[in-house]
XYZ file of C-alpha atoms in Angstrom:
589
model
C -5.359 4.351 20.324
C -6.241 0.886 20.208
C -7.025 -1.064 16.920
C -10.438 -1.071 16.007
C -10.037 -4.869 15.403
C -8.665 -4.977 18.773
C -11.548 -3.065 20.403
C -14.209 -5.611 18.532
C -11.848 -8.563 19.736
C -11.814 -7.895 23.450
C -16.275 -7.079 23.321
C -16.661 -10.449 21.265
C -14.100 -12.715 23.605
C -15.700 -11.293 26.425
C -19.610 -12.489 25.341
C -18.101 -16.005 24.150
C -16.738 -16.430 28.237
C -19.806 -14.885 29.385
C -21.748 -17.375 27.444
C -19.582 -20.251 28.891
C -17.648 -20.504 26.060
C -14.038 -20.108 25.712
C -12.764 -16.458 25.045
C -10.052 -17.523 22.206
C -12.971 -19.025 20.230
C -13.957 -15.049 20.168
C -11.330 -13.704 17.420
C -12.635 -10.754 14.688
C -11.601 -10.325 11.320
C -12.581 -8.046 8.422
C -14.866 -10.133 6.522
C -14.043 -11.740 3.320
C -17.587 -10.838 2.191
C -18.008 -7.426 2.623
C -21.194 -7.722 0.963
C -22.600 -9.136 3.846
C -20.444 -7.798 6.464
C -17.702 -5.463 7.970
C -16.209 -7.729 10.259
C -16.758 -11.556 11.427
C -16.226 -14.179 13.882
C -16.090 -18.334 12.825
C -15.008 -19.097 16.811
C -18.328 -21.101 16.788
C -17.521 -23.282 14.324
C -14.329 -24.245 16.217
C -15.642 -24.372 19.946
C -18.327 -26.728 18.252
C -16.577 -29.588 18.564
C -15.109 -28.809 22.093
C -18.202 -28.104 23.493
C -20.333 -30.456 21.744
C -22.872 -28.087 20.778
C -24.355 -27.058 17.114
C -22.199 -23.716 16.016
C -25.331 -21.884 15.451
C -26.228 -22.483 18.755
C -23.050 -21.023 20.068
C -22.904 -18.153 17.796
C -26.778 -17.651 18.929
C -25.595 -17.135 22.559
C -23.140 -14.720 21.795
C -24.896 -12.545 19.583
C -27.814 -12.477 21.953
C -25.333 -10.850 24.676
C -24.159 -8.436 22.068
C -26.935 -7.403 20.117
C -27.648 -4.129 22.795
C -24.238 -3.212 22.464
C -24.008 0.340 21.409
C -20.496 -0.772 19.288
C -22.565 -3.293 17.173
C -25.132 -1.394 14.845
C -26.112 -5.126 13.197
C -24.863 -8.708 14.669
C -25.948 -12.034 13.357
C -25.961 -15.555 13.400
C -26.020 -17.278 10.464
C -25.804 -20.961 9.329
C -23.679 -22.892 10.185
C -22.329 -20.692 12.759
C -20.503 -17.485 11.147
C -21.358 -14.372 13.444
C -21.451 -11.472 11.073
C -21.041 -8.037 12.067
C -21.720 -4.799 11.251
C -20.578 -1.328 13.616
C -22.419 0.627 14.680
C -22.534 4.581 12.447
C -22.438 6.361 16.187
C -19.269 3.828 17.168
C -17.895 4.373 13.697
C -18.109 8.084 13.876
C -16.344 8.551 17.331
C -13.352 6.090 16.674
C -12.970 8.475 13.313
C -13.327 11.398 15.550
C -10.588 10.669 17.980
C -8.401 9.444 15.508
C -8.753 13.184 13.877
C -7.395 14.482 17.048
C -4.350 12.271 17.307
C -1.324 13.685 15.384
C -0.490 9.689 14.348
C -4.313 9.643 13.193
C -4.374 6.735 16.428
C -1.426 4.354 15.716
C 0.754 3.650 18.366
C 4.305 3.320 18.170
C 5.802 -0.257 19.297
C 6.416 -0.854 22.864
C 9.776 -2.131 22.557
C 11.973 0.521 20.315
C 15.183 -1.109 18.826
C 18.278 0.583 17.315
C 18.002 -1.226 13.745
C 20.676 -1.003 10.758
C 19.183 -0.735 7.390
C 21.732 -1.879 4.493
C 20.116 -1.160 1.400
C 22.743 0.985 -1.113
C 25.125 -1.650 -2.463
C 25.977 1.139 -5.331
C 29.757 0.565 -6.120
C 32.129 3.970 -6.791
C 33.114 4.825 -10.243
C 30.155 3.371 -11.599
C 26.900 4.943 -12.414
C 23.575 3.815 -10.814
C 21.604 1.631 -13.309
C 18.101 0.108 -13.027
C 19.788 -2.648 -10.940
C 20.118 -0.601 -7.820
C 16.473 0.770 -7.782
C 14.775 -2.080 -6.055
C 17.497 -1.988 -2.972
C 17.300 2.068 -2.635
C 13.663 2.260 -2.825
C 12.152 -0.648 -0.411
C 15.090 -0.192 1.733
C 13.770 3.450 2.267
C 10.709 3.162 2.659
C 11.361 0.091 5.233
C 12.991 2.722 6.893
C 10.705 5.403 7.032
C 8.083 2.593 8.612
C 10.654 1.920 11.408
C 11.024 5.705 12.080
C 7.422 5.580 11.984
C 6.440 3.004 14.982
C 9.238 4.632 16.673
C 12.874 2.855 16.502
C 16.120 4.735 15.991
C 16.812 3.376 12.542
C 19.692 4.331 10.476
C 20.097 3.750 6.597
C 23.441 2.636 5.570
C 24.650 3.353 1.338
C 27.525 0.691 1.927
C 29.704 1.551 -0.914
C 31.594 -0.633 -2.755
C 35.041 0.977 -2.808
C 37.838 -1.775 -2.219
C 38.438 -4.200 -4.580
C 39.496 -4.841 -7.962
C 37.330 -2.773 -9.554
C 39.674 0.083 -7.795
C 42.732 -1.535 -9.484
C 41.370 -1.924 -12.862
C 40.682 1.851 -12.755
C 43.888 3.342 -11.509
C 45.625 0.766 -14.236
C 43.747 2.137 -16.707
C 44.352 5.777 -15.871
C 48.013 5.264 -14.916
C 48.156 4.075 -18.730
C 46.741 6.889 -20.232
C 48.264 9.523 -17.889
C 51.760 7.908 -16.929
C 53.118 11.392 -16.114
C 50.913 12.314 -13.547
C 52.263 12.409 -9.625
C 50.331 10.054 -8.366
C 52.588 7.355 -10.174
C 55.853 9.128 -9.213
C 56.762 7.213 -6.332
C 59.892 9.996 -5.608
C 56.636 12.422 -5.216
C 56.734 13.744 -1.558
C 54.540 16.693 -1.933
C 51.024 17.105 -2.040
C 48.896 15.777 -4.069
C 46.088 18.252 -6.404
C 42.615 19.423 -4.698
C 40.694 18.803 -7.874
C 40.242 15.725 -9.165
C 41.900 14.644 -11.965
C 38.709 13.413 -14.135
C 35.371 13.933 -13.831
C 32.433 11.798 -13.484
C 31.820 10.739 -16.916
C 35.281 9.859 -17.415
C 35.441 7.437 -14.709
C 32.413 6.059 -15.900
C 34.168 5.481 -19.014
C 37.241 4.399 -17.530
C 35.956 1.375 -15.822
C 34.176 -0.760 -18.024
C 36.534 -0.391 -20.595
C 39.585 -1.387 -18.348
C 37.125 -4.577 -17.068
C 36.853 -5.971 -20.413
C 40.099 -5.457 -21.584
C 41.487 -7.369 -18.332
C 39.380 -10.608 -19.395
C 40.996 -10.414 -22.733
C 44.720 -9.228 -21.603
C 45.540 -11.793 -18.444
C 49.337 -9.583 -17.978
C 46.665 -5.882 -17.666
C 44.989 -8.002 -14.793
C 47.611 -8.805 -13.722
C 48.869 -5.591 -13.210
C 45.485 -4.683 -11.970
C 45.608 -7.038 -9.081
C 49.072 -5.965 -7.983
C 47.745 -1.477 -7.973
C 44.651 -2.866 -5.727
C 47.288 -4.684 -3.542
C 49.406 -1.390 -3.386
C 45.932 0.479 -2.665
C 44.752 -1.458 -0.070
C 48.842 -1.366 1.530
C 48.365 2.658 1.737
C 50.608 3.095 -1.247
C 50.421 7.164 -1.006
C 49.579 8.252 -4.823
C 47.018 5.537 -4.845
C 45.228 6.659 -2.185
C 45.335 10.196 -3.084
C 43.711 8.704 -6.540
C 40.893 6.475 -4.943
C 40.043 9.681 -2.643
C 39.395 11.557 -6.038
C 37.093 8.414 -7.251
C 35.270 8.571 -3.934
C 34.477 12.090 -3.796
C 33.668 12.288 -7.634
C 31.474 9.739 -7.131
C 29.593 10.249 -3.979
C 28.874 13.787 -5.617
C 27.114 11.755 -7.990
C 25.704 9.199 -6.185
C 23.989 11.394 -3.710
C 23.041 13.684 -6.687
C 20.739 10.412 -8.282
C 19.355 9.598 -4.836
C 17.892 12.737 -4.416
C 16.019 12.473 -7.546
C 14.771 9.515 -6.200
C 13.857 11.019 -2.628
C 16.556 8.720 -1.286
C 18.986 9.835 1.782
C 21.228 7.721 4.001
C 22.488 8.658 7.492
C 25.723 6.712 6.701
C 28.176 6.432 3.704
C 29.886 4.284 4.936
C 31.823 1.916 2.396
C 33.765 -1.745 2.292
C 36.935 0.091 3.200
C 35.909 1.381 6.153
C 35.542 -1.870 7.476
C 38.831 -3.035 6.543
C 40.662 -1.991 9.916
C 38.679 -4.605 11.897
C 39.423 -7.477 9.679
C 43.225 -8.538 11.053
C 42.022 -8.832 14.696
C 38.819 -10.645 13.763
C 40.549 -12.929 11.683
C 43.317 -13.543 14.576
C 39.795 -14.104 17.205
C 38.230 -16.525 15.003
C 41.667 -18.244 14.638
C 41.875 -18.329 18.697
C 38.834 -19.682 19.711
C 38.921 -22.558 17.224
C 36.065 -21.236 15.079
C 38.082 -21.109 12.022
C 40.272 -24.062 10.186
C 42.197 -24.307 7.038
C 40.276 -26.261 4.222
C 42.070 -26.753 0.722
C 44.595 -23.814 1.692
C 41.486 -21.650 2.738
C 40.513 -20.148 6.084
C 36.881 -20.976 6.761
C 34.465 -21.489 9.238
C 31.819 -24.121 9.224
C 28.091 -23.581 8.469
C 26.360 -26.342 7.495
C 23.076 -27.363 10.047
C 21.990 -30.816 10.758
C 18.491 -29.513 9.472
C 19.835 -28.195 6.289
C 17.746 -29.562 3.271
C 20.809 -28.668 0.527
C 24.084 -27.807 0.451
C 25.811 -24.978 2.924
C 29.083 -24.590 1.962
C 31.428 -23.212 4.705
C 32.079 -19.408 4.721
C 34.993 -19.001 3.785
C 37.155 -15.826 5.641
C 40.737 -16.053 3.860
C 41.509 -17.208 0.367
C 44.901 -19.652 0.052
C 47.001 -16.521 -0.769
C 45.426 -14.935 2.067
C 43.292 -12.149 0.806
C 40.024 -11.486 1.873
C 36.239 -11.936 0.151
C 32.984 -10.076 0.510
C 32.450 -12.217 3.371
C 35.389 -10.818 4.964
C 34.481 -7.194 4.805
C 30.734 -8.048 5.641
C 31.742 -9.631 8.838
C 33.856 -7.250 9.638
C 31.443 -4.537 9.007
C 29.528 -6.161 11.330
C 32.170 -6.034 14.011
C 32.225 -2.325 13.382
C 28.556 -1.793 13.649
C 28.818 -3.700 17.016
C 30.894 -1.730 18.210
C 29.764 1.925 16.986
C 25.979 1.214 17.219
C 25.564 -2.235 18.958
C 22.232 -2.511 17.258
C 19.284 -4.474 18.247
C 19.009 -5.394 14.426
C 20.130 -5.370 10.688
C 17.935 -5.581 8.101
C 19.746 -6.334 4.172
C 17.742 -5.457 1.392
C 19.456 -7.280 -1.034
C 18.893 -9.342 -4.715
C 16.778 -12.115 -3.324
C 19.762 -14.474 -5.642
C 21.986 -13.718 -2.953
C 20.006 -15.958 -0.250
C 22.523 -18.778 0.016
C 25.654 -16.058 0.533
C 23.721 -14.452 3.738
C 22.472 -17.574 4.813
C 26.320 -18.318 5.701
C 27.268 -14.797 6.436
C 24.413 -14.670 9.173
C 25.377 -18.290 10.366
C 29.019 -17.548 10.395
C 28.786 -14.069 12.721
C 26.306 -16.446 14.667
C 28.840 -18.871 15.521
C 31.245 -16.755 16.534
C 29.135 -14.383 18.331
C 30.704 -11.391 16.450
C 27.277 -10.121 16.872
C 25.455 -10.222 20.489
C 23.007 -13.606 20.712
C 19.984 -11.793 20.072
C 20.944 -9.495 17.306
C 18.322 -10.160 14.825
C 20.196 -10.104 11.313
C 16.910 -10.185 8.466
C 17.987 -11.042 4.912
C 15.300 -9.143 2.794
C 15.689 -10.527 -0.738
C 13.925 -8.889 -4.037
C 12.913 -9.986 -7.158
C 14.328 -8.484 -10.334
C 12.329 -5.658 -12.598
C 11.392 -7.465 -15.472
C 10.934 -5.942 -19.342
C 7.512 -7.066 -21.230
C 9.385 -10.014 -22.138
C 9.636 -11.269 -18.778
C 13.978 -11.016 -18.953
C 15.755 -8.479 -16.527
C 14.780 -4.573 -17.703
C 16.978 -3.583 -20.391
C 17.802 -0.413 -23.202
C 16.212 -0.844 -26.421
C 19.761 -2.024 -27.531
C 19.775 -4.778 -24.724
C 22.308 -2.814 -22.167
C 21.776 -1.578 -18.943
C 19.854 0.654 -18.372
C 20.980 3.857 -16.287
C 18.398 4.423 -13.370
C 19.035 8.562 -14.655
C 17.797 7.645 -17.831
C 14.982 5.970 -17.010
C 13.855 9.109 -14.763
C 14.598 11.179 -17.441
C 12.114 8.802 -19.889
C 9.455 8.446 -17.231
C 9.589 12.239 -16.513
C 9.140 12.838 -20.404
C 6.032 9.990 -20.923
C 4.087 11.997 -17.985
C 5.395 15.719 -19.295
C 3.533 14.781 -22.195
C 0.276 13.478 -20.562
C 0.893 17.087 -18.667
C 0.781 19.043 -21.553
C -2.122 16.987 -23.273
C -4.499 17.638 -20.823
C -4.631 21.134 -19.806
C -2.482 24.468 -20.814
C -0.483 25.553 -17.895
C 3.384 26.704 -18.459
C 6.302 24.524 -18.799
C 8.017 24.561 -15.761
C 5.251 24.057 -13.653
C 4.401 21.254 -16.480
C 7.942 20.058 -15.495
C 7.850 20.015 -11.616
C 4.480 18.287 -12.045
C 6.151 15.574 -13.921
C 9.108 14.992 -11.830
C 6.636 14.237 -8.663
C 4.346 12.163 -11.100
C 7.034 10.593 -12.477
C 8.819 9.480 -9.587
C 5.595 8.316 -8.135
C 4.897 6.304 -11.297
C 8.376 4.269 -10.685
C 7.853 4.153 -6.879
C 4.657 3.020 -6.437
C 5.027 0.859 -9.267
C 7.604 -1.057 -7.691
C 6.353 -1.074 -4.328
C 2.985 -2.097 -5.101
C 4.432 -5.405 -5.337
C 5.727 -7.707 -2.580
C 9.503 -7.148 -2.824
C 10.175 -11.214 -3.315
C 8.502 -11.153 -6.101
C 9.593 -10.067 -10.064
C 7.397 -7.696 -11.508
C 7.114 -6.077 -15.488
C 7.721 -2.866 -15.401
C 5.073 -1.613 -18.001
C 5.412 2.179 -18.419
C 2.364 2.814 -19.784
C 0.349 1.329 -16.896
C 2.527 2.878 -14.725
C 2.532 6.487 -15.708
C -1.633 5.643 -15.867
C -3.913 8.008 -13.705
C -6.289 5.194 -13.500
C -5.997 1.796 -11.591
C -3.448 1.072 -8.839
C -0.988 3.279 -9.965
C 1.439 6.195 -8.272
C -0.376 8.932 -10.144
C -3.629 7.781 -9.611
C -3.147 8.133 -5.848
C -1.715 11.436 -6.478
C -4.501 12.385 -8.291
C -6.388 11.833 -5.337
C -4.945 13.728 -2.638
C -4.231 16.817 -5.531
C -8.187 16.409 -5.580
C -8.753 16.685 -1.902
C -6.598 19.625 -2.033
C -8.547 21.288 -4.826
C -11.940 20.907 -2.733
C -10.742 22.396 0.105
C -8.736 25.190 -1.562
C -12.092 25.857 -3.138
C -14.057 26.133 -0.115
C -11.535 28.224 1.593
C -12.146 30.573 -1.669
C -15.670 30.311 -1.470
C -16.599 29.835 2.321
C -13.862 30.949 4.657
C -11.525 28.885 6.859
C -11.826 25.323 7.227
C -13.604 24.579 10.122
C -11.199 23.797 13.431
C -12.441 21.334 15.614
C -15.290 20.162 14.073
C -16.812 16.787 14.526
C -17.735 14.409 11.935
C -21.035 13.480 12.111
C -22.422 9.377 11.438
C -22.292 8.524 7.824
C -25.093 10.402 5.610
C -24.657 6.881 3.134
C -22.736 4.243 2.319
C -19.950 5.793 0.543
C -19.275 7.498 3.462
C -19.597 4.311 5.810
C -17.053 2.444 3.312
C -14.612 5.824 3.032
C -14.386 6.003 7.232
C -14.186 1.937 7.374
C -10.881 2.649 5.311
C -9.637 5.239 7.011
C -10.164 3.169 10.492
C -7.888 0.649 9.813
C -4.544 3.094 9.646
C -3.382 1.614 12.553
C -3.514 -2.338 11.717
C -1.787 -1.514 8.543
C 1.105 0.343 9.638
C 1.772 -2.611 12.228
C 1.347 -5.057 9.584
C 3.529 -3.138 7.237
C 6.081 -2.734 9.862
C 6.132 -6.123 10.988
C 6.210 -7.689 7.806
C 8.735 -5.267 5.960
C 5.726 -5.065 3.532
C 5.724 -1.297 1.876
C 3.139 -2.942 -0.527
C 0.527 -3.502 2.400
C 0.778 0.357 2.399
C 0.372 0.405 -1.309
C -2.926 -1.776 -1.078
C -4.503 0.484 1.571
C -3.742 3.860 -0.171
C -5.509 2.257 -2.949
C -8.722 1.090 -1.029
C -8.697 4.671 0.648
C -8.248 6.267 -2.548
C -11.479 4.536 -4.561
C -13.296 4.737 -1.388
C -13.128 8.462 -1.383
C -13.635 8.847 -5.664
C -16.848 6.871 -4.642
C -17.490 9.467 -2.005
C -16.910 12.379 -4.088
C -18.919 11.140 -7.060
C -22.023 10.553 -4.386
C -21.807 13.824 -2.394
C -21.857 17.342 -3.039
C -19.416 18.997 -0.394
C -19.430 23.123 -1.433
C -22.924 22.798 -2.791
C -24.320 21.536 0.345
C -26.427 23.718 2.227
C -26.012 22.416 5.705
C -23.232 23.840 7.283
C -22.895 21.016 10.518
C -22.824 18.189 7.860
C -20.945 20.288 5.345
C -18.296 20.785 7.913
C -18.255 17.185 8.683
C -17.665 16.315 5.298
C -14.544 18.769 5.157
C -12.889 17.521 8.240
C -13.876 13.842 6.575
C -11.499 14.952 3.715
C -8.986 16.819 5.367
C -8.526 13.309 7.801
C -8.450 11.481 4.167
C -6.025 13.790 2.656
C -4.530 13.992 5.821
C -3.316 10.142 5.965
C -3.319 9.265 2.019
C -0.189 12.163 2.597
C 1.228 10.159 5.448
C 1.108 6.973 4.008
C 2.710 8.734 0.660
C 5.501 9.946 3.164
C 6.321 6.348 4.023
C 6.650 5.137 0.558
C 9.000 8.254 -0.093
C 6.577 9.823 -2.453
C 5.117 13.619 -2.158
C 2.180 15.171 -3.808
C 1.751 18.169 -5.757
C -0.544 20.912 -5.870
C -2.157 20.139 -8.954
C -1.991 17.979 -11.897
C-alpha cells in the first residue's frame, strides 16, 4: 500500500500543475495544528514569489480543483496562503479497510533489500553484564527487528570480548590459587577435564580482583601479559582454560539476554578474528597504506575537511602487538568475506565517536571493505541516576543489569499485588513482562544519542508514556474482545469498518493510518523511539475511544462489528509495533 501522505501528495501536486503552478510547490504534511487540520500544504507561500502572484490566490486555485474530490471531506484556503485539509470519513474508512486486509497492516517492505551486520553485544567473557551493556543490547535489537521488518537479511552479531589481557589476568590469577592443576603442567599430554574447573560466580570473582591487584603489583602484570602472550600462541593448557571461560560464560550471557528478549544469530568474538590479522597486516604493508610512525604501524586518517584532530589508526604497537583496531579491522575482513554485506551498523557508547571515525576511515582507505559498504556508527548516550551521573548501586558500584531486572520485577510485583488478588505466579509472570517493558520502553522512548534518567518510579507507571501503560492498552483491547466472544459469539470475519460515528474514532483511525510512514521513518533513521512516540499517540487515541463509546452495549450489530474489527486492527498493530521494540504483552494485568 501506498502512504496515505503519499496518496494526498500525488492529488495535491497534480491540482497545483493543473492550475499552472509547479507540482513540487504541492507537498502534504500532517499539520502542526491539528486543531484546525489533519494535513496541510504551504507550496503557495513558496510558488508566490516565483509566480508573482498573492499565495492566497494560488492556494485559491488549487483548492477550487480539489474541493469535489471524494479524498478531501474539507479543503481550505486560508490567509496568507496555508491550504488546510481535512479527509474525507468515506476515504478514511477504506484506506483503514484495506490496510485490515494486508498482513503488514499496508507497509511495504524497501525496494532495495541489503544484507546488513548489526554489532551491538560488546559484553566481554568472564564478566557479568552490568547496566552498561543495556543500551547496546536493547536498541541494537530492536534496530534489528525494524530491518527484518522492511525486509533485509539482517544478522545480529554479540562480538565478545575474549582476547586480551583481561584473559591473562584471569588464568594468572587462577594458576595462583590452583598451581597443581594440568592445565599448568606443561609435561601434560593428555586430555584436558569436560567440566569446567569454576563456575560462573567464581570467574566473576576472579577477574576484578586479579585487575586491581595488577595496577598495584607491576611483576603480577607482568606475568599477566606474558599467560595472554602464551594464550594467544596456542599454548595447549591455556586454551583448554579460556575454552572453559567461554563456555561458562556464554551459558551466562545468553541466559541474561533472554531475560531481556535479546538473541543474536552470531557469537562470534575478538578471537575469531584473529586468523585474518597477519595477512591483512602484510596487504596494508604492500600496497603502501601503512608506515611506521614512532616505532608504530599506522595508517593515515586525517581529511583535509577535518575540523579537529584525527589521529592516525594505528594497526601494530612498537613491540608489535595488536589493538582493538586491529581485531575490528580484521573482523571486518572476515565479515567480507563470510557475508560480504551491503552494511554494518555499530551500536556503540556514543564516547567512542572519534575511535570509529578512524576505524571506518582506515578500512576505507584500504578498501578492506567493498567502496560502497555503508559502515553506520550509531552512538548512545549513557543511563543517567536522578543525579544526572552514570546509573549506579546505592553504594556507588555498578550496577548488574540482573539486578536491576530483579528490582524492577519486584517494584511492579508489588503494584501487581496492590491492585487486585490473583495468585503469585501469575502475579510473577505479569511482572516479568511489565517489568521488562518498564526498562525497554523506558530506554527506547528516547533518541539513543541522547542521556536519559532512569526514574523507576515513572517508569514502572501505568500512566503517561510509559512501557506498562502501553501494555495496559493492548491487555485492554484483549479484555473487550475476550468479553464479547463470551457474551456474543465469534468475532466477526471480514467485516468492514464503517466511517467514523465521532471524533474519537476519526482521531483513533488517523493514528492507525500512518503505520506505514512510521516504520519507514523508524527504519531509515535507526529511530526505535519514532516507534515509541506512535504507540503512544495510538494508545491515548484509543483510551479516548473507549471512554466515548460503548462497544458490547451497543445495540447495532453492523456498527458494533465495525467497532470490533476497529480494535482488533488497533490491538492488532500496537502488538506489532511492541514486537519491534522486543516487548510482548500479557493477558492481563
Amino acid at each position: 500500500m501506498k502512504k496515505i501522505i503519499d496518496l494526498l501528495n500525488a492529488e495535491v501536486k497534480d491540482a497545483f500543475e493543473k492550475a499552472g503552478y509547479d507540482k513540487e510547490y504541492g507537498s502534504v504534511t500532517i499539520s502542526n495544528r491539528p486543531d484546525l487540520c489533519q494535513y496541510q500544504c504551504n507550496g503557495a507561500l513558496a510558488a508566490a514569489k516565483k509566480f508573482k502572484k498573492a499565495p492566497i490566490m494560488i492556494a485559491n486555485d488549487v483548492v477550487a480543483l480539489l474541493e469535489k474530490s471524494r479524498t478531501f471531506g474539507e479543503i481550505t484556503a486560508i490567509m496568507p496562503g496555508f491550504i488546510n485539509i481535512k479527509v474525507s470519513d468515506a476515504f478514511l474508512a477504506s484506506y483503514v479497510n484495506e490496510m485490515n486486509q494486508d498482513e503488514r497492516f499496508g507497509c511495504e517492505k524497501t525496494e532495495n533489500p541489503k544484507k546488513v551486520i548489526i554489532d551491538y553485544g560488546g559484553a566481554n567473557v568472564a564478566k557479568p553484564l552490568h547496566v552498561g551493556h543495556l543500551r547496546s543490547a536493547i536498541i541494537g535489537e530492536s534496530i534489528k527487528r525494524i530491518g527484518k521488518f522492511m525486509g533485509n537479511d539482517v544478522i545480529g552479531d554479540v562480538h565478545l570480548g575474549d582476547w586480551g589481557l583481561q584473559m591473562g589476568l584471569i588464568i594468572t590469577e587462577f594458576r595462583k590459587r590452583n598451581p597443581d592443576l594440568v592445565y599448568f603442567d606443561d609435561a601434560y599430554t593428555g586430555k584436558y577435564p569436560e567440566e569446567p574447573p569454576f563456575t560462573i560466580s567464581e570467574l566473576e570473582e576472579i577477574y576484578p580482583f586479579a585487575n586491581a591487584y595488577s595496577k598495584e603489583h607491576p611483576e603480577y602484570k607482568e606475568e599477566a601479559m606474558k599467560a595472554t602472550n602464551l594464550l594467544q600462541n596456542g599454548h595447549r593448557g591455556y586454551m583448554a582454560l579460556w575454552n572453559h571461560i567461554l563456555n561458562v560464560s556464554i551459558t551466562d550471557l545468553k541466559k541474561n539476554y533472554d531475560n531481556l528478549n535479546v538473541s543474536f544469530e552470531l557469537w562470534k568474538k575478538e578471537s575469531d578474528a584473529q586468523p585474518y590479522i597477519p595477512d591483512m597486516v602484510e596487504y596494508l604493508k604492500e600496497n603502501g597504506y601503512a608506515h611506521i610512525s614512532e616505532g608504530a604501524l599506522v595508517v593515515d586518517v586525517k581529511e583535509e575537511t577535518d575540523t579537529k584532530e584525527v589521529p592516525p589508526c594505528m594497526i601494530l604497537k612498537s613491540d608489535g602487538s595488536s589493538l582493538y583496531n586491529t581485531t575490528d579491522l580484521a573482523t571486518m575482513v572476515e565479515r567480507r568475506k563470510l557475508f560480504n554485506p551491503d552494511a554494518i551498523i555499530y551500536v556503540v557508547d556514543k564516547r567512542q565517536e572519534l575511535y570509529f571515525t578512524q576505524v571506518f576511515r582506515c578500512a576505507k582507505k584500504t578498501k578492506i571493505l567493498e567502496e560502497d559498504t555503508q559502515l553506520t556508527f550509531l552512538g548512545f548516550g549513557t543511563m543517567n541516576g536522578k543525579d544526572g551521573k552514570p546509573f549506579k548501586t546505592r553504594d556507588g558500584g555498578v550496577m548488574r543489569l540482573e539486578n536491576l531486572i530483579k528490582e524492577i520485577n519486584e517494584a511492579v510485583y508489588e503494584k501487581v499485588m496492590s491492585n487486585r488478588e490473583i495468585s503469585e505466579e501469575e502475579a510473577r509472570n505479569i511482572a516479568k513482562a511489565v517489568g521488562l517493558a518498564a526498562i525497554k520502553y523506558g530506554d527506547l522512548s528516547n533518541q539513543a544519542s541522547k542521556d536519559y534518567v532512569f526514574d523507576l518510579d515513572r517508569f514502572t507507571s501505568f500512566e503517561g508514556n510509559t512501557g506498562p501503560y502501553i501494555l495496559y492498552t493492548i491487555v485492554r483491547i484483549k479484555s473487550i474482545l475476550g468479553k464479547y466472544q463470551n457474551e456474543i459469539g465469534q468475532l466477526p470475519q471480514g467485516a468492514k469498518m464503517k466511517t467514523a460515528f465521532n471524533d474519537s474514532e476519526r482521531d483513533l483511525m488517523l493514528e492507525l493510518v500512518k503505520f506505514n510512514e512510521v516504520m519507514y521513518n523508524a527504519y531509515q533513521e535507526n529511530a526505535p523511539h519514532k516507534i515509541c512516540q506512535y504507540v503512544y499517540e495510538i494508545s491515548n487515541a484509543f483510551s479516548k475511544f473507549y471512554h466515548e463509546t460503548k462497544i458490547i452495549s451497543e445495540e447495532n450489530k453492523e456498527q458494533q462489528d465495525s467497532w470490533i474489527t476497529l480494535i482488533s486492527l488497533t490491538a492488532g498493530i500496537l502488538n506489532q509495533c511492541m514486537d519491534l521494540l522486543g516487548l510482548e504483552a500479557p493477558d492481563r494485568m
